Coordinates of C-alpha atoms in Angstrom, one line a residue:
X1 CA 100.0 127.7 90.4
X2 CA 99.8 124.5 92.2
X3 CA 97.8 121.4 91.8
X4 CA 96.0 120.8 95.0
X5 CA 95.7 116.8 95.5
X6 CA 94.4 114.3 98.2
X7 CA 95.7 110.6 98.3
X8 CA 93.4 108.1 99.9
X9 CA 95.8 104.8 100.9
X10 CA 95.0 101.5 102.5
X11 CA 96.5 98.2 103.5
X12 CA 95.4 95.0 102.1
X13 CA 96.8 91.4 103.2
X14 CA 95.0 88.2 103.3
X15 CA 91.2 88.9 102.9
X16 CA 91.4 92.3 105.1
X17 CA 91.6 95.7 103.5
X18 CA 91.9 98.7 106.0
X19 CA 89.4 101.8 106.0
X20 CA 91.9 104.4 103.6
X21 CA 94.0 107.6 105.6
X22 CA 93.8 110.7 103.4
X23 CA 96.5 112.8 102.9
X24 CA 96.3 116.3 100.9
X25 CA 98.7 118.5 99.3
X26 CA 98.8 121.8 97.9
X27 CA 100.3 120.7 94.8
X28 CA 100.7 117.2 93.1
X29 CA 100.3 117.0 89.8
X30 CA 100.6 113.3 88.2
X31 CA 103.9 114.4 86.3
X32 CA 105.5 115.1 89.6
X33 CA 104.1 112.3 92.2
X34 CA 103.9 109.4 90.1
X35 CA 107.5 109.4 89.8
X36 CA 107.9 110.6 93.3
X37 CA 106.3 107.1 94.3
X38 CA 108.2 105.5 92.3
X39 CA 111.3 106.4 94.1
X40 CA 109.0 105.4 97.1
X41 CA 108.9 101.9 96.1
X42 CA 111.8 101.7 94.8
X43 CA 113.1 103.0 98.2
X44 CA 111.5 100.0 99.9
X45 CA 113.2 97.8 98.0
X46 CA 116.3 98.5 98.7
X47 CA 116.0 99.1 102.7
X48 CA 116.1 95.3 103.0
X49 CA 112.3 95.0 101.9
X50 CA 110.9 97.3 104.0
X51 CA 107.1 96.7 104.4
X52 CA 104.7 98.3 102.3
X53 CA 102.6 100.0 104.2
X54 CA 101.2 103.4 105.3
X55 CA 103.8 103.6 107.9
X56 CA 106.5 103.2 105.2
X57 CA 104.9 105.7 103.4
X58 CA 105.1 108.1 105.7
X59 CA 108.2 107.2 106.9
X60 CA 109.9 108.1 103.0
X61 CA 107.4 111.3 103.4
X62 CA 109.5 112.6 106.5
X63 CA 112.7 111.9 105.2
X64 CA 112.2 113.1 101.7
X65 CA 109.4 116.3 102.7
X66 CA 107.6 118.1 100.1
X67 CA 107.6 115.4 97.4
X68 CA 104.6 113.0 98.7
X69 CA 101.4 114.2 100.5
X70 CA 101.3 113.8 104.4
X71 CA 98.9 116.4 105.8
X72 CA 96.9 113.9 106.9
X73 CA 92.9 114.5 107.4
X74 CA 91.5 112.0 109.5
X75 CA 88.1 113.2 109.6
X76 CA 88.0 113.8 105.0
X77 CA 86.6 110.2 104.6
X78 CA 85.9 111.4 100.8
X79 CA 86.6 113.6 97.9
X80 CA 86.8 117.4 98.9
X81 CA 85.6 119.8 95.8
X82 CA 88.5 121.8 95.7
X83 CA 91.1 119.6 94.7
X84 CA 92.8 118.8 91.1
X85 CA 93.8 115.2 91.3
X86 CA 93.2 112.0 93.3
X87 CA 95.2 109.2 93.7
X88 CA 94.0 105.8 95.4
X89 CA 97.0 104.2 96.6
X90 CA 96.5 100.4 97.8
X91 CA 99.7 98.6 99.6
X92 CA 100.2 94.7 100.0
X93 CA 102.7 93.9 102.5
X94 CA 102.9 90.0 101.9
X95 CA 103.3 90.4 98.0
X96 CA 105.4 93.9 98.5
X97 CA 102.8 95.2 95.2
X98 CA 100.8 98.5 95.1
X99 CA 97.9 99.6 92.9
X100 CA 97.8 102.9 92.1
X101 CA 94.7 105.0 90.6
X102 CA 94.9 109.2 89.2
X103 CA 92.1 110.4 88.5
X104 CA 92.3 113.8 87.1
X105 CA 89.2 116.5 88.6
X106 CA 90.9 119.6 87.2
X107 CA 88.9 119.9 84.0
X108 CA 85.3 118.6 85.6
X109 CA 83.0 120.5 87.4
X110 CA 83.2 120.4 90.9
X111 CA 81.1 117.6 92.5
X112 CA 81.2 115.7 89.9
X113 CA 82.0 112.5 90.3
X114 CA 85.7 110.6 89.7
X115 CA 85.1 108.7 86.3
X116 CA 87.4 106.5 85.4
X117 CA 91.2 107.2 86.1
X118 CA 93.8 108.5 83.6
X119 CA 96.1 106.1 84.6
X120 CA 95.9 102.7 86.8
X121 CA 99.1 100.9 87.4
X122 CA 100.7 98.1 89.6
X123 CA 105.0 97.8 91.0
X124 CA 104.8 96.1 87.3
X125 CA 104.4 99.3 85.2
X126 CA 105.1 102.1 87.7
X127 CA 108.4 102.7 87.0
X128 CA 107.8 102.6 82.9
X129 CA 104.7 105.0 83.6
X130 CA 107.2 107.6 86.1
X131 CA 109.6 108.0 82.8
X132 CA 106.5 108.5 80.6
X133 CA 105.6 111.5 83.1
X134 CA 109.6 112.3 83.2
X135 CA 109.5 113.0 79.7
X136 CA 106.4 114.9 79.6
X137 CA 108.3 116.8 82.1
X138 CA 111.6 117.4 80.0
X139 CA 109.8 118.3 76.6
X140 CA 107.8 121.2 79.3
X141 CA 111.5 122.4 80.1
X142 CA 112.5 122.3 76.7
X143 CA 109.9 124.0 75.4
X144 CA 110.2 126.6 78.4
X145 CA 114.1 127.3 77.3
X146 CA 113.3 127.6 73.9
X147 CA 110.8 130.6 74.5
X148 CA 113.3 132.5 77.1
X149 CA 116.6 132.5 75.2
X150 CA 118.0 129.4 76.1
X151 CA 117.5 130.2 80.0
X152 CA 116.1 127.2 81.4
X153 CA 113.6 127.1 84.4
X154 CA 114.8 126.4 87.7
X155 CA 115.6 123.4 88.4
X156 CA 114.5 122.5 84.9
X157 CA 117.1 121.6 83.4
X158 CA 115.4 118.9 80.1
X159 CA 118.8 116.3 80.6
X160 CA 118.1 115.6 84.4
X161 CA 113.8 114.7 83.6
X162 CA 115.8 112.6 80.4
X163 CA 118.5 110.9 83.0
X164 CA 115.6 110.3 85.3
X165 CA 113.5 108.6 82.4
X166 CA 116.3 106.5 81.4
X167 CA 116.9 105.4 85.1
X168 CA 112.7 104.4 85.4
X169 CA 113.3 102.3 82.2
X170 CA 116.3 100.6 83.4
X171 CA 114.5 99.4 86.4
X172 CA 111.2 98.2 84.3
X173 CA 114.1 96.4 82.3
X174 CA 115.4 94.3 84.9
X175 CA 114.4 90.6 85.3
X176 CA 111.9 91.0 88.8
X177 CA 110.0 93.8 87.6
X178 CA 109.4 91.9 84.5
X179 CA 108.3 88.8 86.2
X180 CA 105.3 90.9 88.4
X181 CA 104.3 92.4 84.4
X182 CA 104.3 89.3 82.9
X183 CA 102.5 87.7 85.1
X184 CA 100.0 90.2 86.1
X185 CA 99.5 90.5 82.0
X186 CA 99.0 86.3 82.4
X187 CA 95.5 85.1 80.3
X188 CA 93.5 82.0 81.4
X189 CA 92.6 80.3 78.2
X190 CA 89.5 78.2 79.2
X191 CA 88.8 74.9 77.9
X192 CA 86.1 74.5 75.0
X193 CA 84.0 71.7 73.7
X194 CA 86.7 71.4 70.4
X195 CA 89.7 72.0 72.7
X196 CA 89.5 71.0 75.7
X197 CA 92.7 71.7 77.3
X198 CA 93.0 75.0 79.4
X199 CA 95.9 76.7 79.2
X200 CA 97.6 80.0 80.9
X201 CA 100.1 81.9 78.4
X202 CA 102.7 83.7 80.2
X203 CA 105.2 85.6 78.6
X204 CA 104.5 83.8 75.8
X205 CA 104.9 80.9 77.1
X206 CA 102.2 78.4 76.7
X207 CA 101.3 76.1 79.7
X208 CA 98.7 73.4 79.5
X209 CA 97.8 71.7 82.7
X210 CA 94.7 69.1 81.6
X211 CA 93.2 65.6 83.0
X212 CA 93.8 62.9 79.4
X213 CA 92.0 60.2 78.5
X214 CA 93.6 58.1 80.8
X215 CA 93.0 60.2 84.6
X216 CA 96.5 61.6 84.3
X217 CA 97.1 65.1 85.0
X218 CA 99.1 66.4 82.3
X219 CA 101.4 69.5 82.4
X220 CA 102.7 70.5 78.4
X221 CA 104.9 73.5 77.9
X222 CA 105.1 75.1 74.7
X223 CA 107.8 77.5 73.9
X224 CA 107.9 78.7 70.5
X225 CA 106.3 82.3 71.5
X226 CA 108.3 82.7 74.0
X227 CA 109.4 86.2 74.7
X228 CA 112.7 87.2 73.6
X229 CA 113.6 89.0 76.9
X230 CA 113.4 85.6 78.9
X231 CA 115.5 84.0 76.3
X232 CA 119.1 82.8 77.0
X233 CA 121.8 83.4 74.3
X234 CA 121.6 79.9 73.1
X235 CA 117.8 80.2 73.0
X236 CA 116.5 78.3 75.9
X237 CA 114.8 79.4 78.7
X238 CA 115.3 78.2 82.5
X239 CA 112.2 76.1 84.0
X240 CA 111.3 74.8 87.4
X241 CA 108.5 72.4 87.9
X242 CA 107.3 71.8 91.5
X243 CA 104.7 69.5 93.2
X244 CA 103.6 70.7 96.6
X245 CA 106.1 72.3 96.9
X246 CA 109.4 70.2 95.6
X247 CA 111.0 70.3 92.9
X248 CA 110.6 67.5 90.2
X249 CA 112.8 68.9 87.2
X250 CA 114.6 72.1 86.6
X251 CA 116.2 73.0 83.4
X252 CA 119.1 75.8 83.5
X253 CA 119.0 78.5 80.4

């Protein structure tokens, strides 16, 4: 039985956000489409950075049909009471990011309202958050083949959902789509009448940037919790320090 779904998407860039398209579906369950816009994103990625957008969207829908929802309903404008899920998909063409919300209405009576999502990600976790649902997936087929002999569903074969898995985590892994997590995961240490040097910890990395005593701006980088990931083998890390826009040191791992 399928999971009927609407996703609402809009545009943001600059200080201008566009009223959201809806598109529905007869079935899209989180298992299924979070990984499906994965491959999405991913997919603009690799055409060359292909904008971000609704158009792009749609574009992936056509080519790959059946995996993303495009029946588009112009006149919805809001939550219909016969749907499972609900996913609030927002694109940023100048920073290539998206934010995606599910919110899961197959358990709450109808009309009520969304609550708060079951999951809520950015291009920084996406791709760990499609082989969570990828192995959600293959432990269902598993468990499937196990109760019928051995015979597994179709199409539900557990090693592809585990290949799949494994091919979400390398992309987490590599060094870009660590950067947007780290730095979306960034905390602004304020300054405090006993310390009174703010400081932003990135990765680990601690970065002081504070008026002394004397009027000087002063920048201090402390490395010691750095995280191992960003690490070269002979423990260093590489840094680039810019003022308005040229560079005044760089430091190679």
């Amino acid at each position: 039985m399928g999971a009927p779904a609407v996703i609402a998407i809009d545009e943001t860039t600059g200080t201008q956000t566009t009223a959201p398209r809806w598109f529905r579906s007869g079935s899209a369950s989180p298992e299924f489409q979070v990984p499906h816009l994965a491959d999405f994103y991913a997919w603009t990625v690799e055409q060359q950075q292909l904008p971000l957008t609704v158009d792009s969207y749609l574009r992936y829908a056509a080519d790959h049909p059946g995996v993303l929802p495009d029946n588009e309903s112009a006149g919805l404008g809001r939550v219909p009471g016969d749907v499972s899920y609900v996913y609030r998909l927002t694109l940023n063409e100048d920073q290539h990011g998206l934010h995606l919300e599910v919110y899961d209405l197959s358990t709450r009576p109808r009309g009520q309202k969304l609550g708060k999502p079951v999951e809520s990600l950015t291009q920084g976790d996406l791709y760990e958050a499609a082989a969570r649902w990828c192995d959600t997936v293959a432990a269902r087929c598993e468990r499937y083949a196990d109760t019928n002999a051995g015979i597994p569903m179709p199409g539900g074969e557990p090693q592809i959902w585990l290949d799949r898995a494994a091919s979400y985590r390398q992309r987490h892994a590599s060094t870009p789509v660590r950067a947007v997590a780290v730095n979306l995961a960034a905390e602004f240490h304020p300054a405090t009448f006993d310390i009174v040097q703010p400081c932003i910890q990135v990765a680990g990395v601690w970065v002081f940037a504070y008026i002394n005593p004397d009027g000087v701006l002063q920048v201090s980088v402390h490395l010691d919790d750095t995280e191992l990931w960003l690490l070269s083998p002979t423990s260093t890390i590489p840094i680039r320090v810019t003022v308005q826009g040229a560079d005044v040191f760089t430091a190679d791992a």
